[in-house]
Tab-separated table of N, CA, C and O in Angstrom:
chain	number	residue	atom	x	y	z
A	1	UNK	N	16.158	12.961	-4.336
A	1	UNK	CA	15.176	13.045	-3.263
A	1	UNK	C	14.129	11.942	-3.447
A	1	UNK	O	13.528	11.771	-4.508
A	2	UNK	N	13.922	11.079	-2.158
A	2	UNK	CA	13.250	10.348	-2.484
A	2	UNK	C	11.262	10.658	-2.372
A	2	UNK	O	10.486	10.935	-1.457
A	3	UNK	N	11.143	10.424	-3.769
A	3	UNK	CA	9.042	11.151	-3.359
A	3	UNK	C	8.222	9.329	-3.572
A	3	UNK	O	8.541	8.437	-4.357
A	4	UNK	N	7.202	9.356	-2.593
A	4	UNK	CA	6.240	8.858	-3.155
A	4	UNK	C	5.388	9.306	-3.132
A	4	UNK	O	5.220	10.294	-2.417
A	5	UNK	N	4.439	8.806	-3.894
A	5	UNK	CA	3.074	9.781	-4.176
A	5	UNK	C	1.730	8.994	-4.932
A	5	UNK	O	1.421	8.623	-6.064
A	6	UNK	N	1.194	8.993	-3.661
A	6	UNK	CA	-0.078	7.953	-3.584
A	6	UNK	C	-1.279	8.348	-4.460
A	6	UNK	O	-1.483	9.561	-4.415
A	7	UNK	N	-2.125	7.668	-5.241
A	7	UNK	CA	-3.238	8.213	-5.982
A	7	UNK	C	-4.347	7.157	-6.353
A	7	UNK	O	-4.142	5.943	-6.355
A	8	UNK	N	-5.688	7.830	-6.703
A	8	UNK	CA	-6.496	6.313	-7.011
A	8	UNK	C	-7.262	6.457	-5.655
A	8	UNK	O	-8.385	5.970	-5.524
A	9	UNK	N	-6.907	6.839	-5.088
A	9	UNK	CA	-8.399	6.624	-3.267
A	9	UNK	C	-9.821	7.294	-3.866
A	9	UNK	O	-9.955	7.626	-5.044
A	10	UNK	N	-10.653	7.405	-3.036
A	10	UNK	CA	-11.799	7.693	-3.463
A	10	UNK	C	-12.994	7.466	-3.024
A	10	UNK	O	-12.673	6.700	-2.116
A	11	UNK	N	-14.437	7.548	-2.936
A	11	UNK	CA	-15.653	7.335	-2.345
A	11	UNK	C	-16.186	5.736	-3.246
A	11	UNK	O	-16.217	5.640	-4.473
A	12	UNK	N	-16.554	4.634	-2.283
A	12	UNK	CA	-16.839	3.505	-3.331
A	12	UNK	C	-18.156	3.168	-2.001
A	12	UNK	O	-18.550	3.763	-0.998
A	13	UNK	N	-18.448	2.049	-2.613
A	13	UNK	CA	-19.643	1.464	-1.911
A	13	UNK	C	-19.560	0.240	-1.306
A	13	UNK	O	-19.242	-0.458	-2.269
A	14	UNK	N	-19.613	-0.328	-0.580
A	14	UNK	CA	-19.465	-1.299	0.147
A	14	UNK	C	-19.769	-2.387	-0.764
A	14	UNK	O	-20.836	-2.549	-1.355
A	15	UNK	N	-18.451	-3.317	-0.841
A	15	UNK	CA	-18.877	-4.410	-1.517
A	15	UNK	C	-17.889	-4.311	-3.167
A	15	UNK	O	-17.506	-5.214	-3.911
A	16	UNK	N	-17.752	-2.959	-3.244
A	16	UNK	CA	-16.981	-2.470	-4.207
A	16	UNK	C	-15.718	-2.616	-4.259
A	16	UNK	O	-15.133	-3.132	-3.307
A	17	UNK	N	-14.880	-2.091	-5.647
A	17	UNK	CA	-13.272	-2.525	-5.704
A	17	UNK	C	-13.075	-1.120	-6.023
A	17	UNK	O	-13.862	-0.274	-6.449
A	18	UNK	N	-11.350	-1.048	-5.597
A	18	UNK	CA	-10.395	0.048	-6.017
A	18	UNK	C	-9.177	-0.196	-6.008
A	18	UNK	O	-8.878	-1.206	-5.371
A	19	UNK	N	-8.040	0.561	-6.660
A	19	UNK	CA	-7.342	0.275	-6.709
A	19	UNK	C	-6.362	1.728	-6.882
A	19	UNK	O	-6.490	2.513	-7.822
A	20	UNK	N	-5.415	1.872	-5.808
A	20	UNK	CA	-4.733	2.606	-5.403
A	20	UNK	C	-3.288	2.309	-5.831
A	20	UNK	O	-2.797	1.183	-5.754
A	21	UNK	N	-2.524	3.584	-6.367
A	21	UNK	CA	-1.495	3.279	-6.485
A	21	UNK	C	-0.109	4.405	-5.562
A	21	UNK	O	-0.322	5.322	-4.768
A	22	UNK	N	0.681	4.093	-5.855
A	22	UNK	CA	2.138	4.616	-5.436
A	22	UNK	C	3.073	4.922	-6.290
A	22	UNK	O	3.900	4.070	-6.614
A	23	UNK	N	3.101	6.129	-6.775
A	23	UNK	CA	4.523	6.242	-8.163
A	23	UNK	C	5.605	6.428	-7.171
A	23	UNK	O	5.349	7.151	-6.209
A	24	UNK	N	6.868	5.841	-7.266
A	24	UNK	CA	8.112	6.402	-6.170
A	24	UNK	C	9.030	6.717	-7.612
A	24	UNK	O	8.812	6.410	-8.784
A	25	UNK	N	10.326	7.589	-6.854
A	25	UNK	CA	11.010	7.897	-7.396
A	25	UNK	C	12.035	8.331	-6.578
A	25	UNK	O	12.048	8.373	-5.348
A	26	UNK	N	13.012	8.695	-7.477
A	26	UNK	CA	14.554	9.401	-6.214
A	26	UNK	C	15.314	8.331	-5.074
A	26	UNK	O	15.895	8.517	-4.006
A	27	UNK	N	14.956	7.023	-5.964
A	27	UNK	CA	15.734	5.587	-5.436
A	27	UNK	C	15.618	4.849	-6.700
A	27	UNK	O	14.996	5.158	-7.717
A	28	UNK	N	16.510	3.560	-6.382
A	28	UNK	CA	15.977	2.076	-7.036
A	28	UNK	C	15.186	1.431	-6.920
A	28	UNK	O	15.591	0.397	-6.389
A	29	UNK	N	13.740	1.396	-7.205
A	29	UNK	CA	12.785	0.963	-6.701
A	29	UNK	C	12.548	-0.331	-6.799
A	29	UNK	O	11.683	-0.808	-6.065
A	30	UNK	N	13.187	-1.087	-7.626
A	30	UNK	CA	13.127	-2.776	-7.766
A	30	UNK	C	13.988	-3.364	-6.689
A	30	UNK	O	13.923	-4.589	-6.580
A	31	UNK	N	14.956	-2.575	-5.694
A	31	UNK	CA	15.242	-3.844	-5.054
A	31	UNK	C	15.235	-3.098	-3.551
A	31	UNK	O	16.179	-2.724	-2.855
A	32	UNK	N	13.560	-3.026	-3.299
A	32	UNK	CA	13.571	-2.351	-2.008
A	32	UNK	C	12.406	-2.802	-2.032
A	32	UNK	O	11.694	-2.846	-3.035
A	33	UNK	N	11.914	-3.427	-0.184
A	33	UNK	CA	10.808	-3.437	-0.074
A	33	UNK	C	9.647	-2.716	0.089
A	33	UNK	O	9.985	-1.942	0.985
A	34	UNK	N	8.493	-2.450	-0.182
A	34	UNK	CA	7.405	-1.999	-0.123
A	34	UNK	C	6.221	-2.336	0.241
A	34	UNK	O	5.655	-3.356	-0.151
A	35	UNK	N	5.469	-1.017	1.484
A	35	UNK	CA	4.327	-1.665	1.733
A	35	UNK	C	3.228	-0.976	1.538
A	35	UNK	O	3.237	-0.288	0.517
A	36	UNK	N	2.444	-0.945	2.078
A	36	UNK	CA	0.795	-0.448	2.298
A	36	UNK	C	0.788	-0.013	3.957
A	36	UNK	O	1.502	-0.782	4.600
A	37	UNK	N	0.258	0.855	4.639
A	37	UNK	CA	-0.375	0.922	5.878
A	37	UNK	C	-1.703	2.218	5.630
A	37	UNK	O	-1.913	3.072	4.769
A	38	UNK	N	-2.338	1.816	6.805
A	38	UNK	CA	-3.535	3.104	6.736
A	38	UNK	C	-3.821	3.228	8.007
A	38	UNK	O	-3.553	2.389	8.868
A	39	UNK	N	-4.411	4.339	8.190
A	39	UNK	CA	-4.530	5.024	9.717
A	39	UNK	C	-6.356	5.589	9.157
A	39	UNK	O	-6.693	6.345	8.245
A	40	UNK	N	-6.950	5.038	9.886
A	40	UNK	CA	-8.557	5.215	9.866
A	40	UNK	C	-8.604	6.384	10.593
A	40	UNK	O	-7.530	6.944	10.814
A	41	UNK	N	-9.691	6.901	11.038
A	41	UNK	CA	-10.496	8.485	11.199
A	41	UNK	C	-10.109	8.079	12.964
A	41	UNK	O	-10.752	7.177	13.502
A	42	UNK	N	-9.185	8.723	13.628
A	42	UNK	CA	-9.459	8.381	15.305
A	42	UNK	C	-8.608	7.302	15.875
A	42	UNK	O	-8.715	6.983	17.059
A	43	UNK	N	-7.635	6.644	14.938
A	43	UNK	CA	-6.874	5.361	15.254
A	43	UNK	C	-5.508	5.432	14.560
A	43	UNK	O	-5.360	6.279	13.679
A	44	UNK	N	-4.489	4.606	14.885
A	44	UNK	CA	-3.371	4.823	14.843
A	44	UNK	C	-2.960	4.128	13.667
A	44	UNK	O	-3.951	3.676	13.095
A	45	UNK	N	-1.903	3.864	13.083
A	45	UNK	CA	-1.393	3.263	11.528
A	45	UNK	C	-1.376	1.389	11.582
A	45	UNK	O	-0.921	0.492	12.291
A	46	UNK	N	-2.029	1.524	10.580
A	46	UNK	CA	-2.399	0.059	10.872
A	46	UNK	C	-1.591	-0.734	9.381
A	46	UNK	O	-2.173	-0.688	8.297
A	47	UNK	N	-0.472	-1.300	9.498
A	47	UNK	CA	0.330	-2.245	8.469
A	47	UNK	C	-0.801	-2.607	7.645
A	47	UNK	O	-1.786	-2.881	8.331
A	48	UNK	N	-0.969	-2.690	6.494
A	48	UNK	CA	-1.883	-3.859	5.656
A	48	UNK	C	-1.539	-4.629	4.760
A	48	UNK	O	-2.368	-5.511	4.539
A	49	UNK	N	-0.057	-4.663	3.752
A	49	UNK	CA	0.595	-5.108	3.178
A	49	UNK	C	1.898	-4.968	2.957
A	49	UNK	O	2.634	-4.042	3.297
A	50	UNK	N	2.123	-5.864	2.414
A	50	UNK	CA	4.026	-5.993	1.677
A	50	UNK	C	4.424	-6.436	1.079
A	50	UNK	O	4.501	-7.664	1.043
A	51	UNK	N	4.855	-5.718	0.350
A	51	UNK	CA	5.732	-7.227	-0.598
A	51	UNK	C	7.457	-6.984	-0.886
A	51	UNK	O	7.949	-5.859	-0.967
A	52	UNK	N	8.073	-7.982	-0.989
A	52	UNK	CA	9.878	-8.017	-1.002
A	52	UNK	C	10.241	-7.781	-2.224
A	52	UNK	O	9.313	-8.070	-2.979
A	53	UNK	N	11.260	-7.348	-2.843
A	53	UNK	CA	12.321	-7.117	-4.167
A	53	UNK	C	12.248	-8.260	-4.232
A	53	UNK	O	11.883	-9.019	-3.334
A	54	UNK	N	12.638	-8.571	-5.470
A	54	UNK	CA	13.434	-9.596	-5.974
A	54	UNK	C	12.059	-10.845	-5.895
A	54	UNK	O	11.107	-10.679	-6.657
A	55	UNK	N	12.070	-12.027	-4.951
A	55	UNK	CA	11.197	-12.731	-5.266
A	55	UNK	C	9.452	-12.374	-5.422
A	55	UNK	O	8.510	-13.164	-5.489
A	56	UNK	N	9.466	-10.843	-5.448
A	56	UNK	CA	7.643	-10.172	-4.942
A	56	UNK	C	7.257	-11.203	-3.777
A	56	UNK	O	6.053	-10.983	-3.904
A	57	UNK	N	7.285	-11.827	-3.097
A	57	UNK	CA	6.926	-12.611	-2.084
A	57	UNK	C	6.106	-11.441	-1.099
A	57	UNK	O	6.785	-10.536	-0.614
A	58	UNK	N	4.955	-11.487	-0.888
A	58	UNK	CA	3.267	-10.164	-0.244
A	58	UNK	C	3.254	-11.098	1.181
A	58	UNK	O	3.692	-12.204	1.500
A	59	UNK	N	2.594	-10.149	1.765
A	59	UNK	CA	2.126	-10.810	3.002
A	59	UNK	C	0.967	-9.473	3.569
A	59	UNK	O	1.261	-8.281	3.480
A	60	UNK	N	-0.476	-10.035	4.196
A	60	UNK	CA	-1.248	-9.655	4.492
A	60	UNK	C	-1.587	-9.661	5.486
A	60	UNK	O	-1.569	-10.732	6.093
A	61	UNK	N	-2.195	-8.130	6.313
A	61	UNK	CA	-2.821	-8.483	7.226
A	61	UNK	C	-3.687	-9.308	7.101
A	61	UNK	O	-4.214	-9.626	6.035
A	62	UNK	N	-4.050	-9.963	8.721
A	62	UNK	CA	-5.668	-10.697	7.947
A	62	UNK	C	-6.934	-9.985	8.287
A	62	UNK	O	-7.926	-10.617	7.923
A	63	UNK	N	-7.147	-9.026	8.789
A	63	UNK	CA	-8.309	-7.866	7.913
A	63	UNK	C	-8.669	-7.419	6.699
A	63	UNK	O	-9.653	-6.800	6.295
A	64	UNK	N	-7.415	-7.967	6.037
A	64	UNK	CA	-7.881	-7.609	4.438
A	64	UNK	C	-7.034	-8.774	3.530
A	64	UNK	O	-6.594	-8.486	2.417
A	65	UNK	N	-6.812	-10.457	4.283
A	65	UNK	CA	-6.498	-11.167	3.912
A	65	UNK	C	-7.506	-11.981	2.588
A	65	UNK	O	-8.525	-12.527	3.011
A	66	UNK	N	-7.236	-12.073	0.974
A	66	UNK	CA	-8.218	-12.412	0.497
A	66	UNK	C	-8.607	-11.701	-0.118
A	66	UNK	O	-8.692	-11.935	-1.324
A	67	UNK	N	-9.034	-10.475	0.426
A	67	UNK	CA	-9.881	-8.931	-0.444
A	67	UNK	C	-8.782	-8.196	-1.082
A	67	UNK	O	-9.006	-7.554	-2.108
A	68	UNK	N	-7.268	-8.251	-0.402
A	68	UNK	CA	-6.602	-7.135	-0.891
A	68	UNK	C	-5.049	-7.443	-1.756
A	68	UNK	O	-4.117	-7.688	-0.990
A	69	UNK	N	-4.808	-7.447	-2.815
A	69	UNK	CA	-3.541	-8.128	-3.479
A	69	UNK	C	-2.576	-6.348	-3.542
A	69	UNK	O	-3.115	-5.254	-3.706
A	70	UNK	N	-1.290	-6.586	-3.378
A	70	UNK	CA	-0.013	-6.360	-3.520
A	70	UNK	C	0.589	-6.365	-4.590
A	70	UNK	O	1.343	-7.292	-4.295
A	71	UNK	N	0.834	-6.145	-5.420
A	71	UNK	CA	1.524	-5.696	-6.590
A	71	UNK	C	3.121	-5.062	-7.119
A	71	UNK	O	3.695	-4.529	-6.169
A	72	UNK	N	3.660	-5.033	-7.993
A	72	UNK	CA	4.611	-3.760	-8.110
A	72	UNK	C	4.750	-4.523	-9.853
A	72	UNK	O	4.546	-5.609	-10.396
A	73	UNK	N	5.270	-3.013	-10.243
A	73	UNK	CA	5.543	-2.562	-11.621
A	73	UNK	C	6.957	-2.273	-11.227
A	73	UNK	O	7.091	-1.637	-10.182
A	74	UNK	N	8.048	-2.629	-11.884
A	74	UNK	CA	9.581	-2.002	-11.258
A	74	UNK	C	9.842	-1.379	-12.577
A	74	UNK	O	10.722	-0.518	-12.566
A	75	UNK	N	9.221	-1.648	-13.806
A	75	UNK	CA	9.739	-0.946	-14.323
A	75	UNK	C	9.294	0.522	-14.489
A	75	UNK	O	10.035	1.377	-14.972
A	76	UNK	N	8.027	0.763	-14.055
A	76	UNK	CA	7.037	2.029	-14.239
A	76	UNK	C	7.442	2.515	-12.022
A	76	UNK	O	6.850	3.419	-11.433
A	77	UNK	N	8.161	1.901	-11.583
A	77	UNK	CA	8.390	2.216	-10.451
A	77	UNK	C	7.291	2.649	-9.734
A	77	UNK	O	7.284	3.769	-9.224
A	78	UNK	N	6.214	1.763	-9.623
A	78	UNK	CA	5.099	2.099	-9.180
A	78	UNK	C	4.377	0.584	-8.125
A	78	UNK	O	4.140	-0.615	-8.271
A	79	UNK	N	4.291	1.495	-7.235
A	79	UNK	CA	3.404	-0.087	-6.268
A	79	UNK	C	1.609	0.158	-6.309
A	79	UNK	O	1.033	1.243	-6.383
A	80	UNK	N	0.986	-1.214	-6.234
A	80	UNK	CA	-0.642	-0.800	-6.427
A	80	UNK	C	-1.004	-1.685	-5.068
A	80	UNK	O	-0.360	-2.556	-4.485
A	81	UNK	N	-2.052	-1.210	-4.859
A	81	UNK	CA	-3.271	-2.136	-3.987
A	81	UNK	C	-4.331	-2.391	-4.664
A	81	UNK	O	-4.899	-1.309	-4.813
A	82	UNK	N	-4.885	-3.163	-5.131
A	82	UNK	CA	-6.102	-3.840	-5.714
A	82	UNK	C	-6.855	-4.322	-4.192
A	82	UNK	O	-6.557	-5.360	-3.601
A	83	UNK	N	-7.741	-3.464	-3.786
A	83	UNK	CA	-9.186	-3.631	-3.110
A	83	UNK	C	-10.155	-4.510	-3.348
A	83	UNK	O	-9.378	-5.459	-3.247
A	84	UNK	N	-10.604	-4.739	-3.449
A	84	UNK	CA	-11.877	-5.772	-3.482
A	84	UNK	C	-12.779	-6.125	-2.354
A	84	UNK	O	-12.235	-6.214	-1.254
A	85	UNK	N	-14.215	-6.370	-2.434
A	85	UNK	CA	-15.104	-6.234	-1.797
A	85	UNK	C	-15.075	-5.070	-0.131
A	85	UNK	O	-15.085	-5.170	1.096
A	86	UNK	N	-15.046	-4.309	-0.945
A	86	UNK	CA	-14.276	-3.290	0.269
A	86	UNK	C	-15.520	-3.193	1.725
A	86	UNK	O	-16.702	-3.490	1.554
A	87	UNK	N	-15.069	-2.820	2.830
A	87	UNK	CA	-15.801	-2.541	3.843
A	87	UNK	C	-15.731	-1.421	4.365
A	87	UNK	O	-14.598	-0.943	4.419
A	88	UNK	N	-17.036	-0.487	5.010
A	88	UNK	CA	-16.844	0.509	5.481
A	88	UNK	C	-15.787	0.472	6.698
A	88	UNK	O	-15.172	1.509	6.944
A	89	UNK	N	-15.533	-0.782	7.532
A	89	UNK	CA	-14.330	-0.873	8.408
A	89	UNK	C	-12.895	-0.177	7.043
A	89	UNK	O	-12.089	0.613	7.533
A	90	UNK	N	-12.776	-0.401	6.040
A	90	UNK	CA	-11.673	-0.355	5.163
A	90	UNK	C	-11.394	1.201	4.925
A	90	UNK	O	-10.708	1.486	3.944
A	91	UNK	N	-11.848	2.184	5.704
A	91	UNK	CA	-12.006	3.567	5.561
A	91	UNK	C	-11.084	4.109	5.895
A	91	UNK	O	-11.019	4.100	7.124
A	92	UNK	N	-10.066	4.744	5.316
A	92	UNK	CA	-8.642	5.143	6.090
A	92	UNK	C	-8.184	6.070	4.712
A	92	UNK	O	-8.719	6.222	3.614
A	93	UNK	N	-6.920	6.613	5.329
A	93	UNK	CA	-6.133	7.627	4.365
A	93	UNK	C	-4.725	6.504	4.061
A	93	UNK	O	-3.817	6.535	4.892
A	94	UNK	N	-4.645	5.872	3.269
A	94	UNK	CA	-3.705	4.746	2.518
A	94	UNK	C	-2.238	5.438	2.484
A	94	UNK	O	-2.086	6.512	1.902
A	95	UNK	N	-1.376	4.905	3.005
A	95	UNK	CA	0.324	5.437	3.019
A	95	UNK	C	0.647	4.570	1.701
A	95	UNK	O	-0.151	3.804	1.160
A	96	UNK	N	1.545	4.749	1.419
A	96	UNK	CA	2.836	3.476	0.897
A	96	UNK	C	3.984	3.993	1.700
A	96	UNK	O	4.298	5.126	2.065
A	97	UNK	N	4.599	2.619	1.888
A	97	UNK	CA	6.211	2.978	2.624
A	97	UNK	C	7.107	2.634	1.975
A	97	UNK	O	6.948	1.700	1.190
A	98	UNK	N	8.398	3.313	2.102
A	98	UNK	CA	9.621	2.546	1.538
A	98	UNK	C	10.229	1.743	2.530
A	98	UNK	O	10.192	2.003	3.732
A	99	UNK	N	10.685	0.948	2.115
A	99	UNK	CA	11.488	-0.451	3.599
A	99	UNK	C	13.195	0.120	2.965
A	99	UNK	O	13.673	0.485	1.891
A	100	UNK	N	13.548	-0.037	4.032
A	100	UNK	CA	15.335	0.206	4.342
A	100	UNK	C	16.185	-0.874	3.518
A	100	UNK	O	17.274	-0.838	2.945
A	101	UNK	N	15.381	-1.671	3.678
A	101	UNK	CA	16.259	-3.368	2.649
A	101	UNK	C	15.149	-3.734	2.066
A	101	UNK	O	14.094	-3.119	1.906
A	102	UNK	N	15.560	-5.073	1.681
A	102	UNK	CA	14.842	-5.751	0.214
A	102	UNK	C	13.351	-5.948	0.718
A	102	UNK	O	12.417	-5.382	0.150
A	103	UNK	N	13.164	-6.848	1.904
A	103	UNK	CA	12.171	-7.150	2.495
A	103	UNK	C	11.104	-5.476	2.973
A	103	UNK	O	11.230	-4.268	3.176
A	104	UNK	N	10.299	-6.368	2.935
A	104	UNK	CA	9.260	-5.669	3.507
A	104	UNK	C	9.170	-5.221	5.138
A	104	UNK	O	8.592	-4.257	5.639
A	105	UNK	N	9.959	-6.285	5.768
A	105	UNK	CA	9.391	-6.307	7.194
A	105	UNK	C	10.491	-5.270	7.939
A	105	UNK	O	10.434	-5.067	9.152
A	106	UNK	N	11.587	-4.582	6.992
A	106	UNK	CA	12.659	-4.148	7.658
A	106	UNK	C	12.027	-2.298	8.164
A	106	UNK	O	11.057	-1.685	7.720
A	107	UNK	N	12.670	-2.032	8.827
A	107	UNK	CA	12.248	-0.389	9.035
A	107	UNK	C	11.646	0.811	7.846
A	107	UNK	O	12.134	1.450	6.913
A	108	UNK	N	10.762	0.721	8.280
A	108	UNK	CA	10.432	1.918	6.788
A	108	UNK	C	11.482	2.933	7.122
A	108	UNK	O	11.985	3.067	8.237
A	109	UNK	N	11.848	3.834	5.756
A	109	UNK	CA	12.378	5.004	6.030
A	109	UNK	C	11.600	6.229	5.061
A	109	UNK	O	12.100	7.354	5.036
A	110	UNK	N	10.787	6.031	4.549
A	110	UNK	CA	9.658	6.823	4.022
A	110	UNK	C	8.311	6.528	4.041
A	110	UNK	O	7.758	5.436	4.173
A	111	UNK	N	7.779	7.805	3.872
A	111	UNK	CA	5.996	7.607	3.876
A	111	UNK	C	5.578	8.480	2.845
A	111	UNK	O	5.836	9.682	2.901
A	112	UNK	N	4.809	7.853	1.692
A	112	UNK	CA	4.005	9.216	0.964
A	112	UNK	C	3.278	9.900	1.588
A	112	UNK	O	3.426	9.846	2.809
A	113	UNK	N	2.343	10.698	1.112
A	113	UNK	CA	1.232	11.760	1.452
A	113	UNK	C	-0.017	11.161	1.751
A	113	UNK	O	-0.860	11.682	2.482
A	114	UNK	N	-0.127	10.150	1.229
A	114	UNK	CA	-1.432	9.577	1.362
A	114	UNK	C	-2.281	9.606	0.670
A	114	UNK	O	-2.313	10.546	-0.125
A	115	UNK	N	-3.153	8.796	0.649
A	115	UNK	CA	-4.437	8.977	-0.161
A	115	UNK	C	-5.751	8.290	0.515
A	115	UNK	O	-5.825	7.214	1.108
A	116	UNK	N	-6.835	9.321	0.221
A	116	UNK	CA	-8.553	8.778	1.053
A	116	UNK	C	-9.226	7.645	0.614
A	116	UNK	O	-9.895	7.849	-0.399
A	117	UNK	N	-9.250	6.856	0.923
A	117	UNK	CA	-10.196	5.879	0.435
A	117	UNK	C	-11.679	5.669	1.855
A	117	UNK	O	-11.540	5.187	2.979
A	118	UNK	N	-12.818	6.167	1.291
A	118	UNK	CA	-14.032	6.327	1.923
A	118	UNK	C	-15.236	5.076	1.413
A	118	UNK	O	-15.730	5.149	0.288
A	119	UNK	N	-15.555	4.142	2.219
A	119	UNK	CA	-16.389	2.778	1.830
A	119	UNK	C	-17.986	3.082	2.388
A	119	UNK	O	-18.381	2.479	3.386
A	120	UNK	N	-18.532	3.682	1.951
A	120	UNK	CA	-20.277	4.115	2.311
A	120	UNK	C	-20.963	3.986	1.472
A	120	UNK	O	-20.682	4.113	0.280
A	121	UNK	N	-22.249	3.639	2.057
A	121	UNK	CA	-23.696	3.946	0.763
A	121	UNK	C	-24.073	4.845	0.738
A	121	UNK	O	-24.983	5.111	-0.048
């Protein structure tokens, strides 16, 4: 069965870093792509990262082009988001997805549970 399971969100302050992760399991997690999306308070799922198997080759929205790096551990089967200078615009409940093929850009076919990440003073 395939789980992911998002952790690391949290209350930070504008201007602040975090860093969120994704443990997956119940696949091969090194040669599948993986991303990031978040759906803010009132708005619909918004893509924010990716990155491909094999070469890690990321790609960013550019709302969080700069502030936000892409990651993966294949051997701890775990994907991260590293945040940086965060914005209260950056306020959302954080997915990770699984991608169908290597790349990132192909159809997700999973979503974790999510996790809160809240940017206020």
């Amino acid at each position: 069965e395939v789980q992911l399971v998002e952790s690391g969100g949290g209350l930070v302050q504008p201007g602040g870093s975090l860093r969120i992760s994704c443990a997956a399991s119940g696949f091969t997690f090194s040669i599948y792509g993986m991303s990031w999306v978040r759906q803010a308070p009132g708005k619909g799922l918004e893509w924010v990262s990716g990155i491909n198997s094999g070469n890690g080759r990321a790609a960013y929205a550019d709302s969080v082009k700069g502030r936000f790096t892409i990651y993966r551990d294949n051997p701890k089967s775990t994907l991260y988001l590293q945040m940086n200078s965060l914005k209260p615009d950056d306020t959302a409940v954080y997915y990770c997805t699984k991608s169908s093929r290597t790349t990132w850009d192909a159809p997700a076919d999973y979503r974790g549970q999510g996790t809160q990440v809240i940017v206020s003073s």
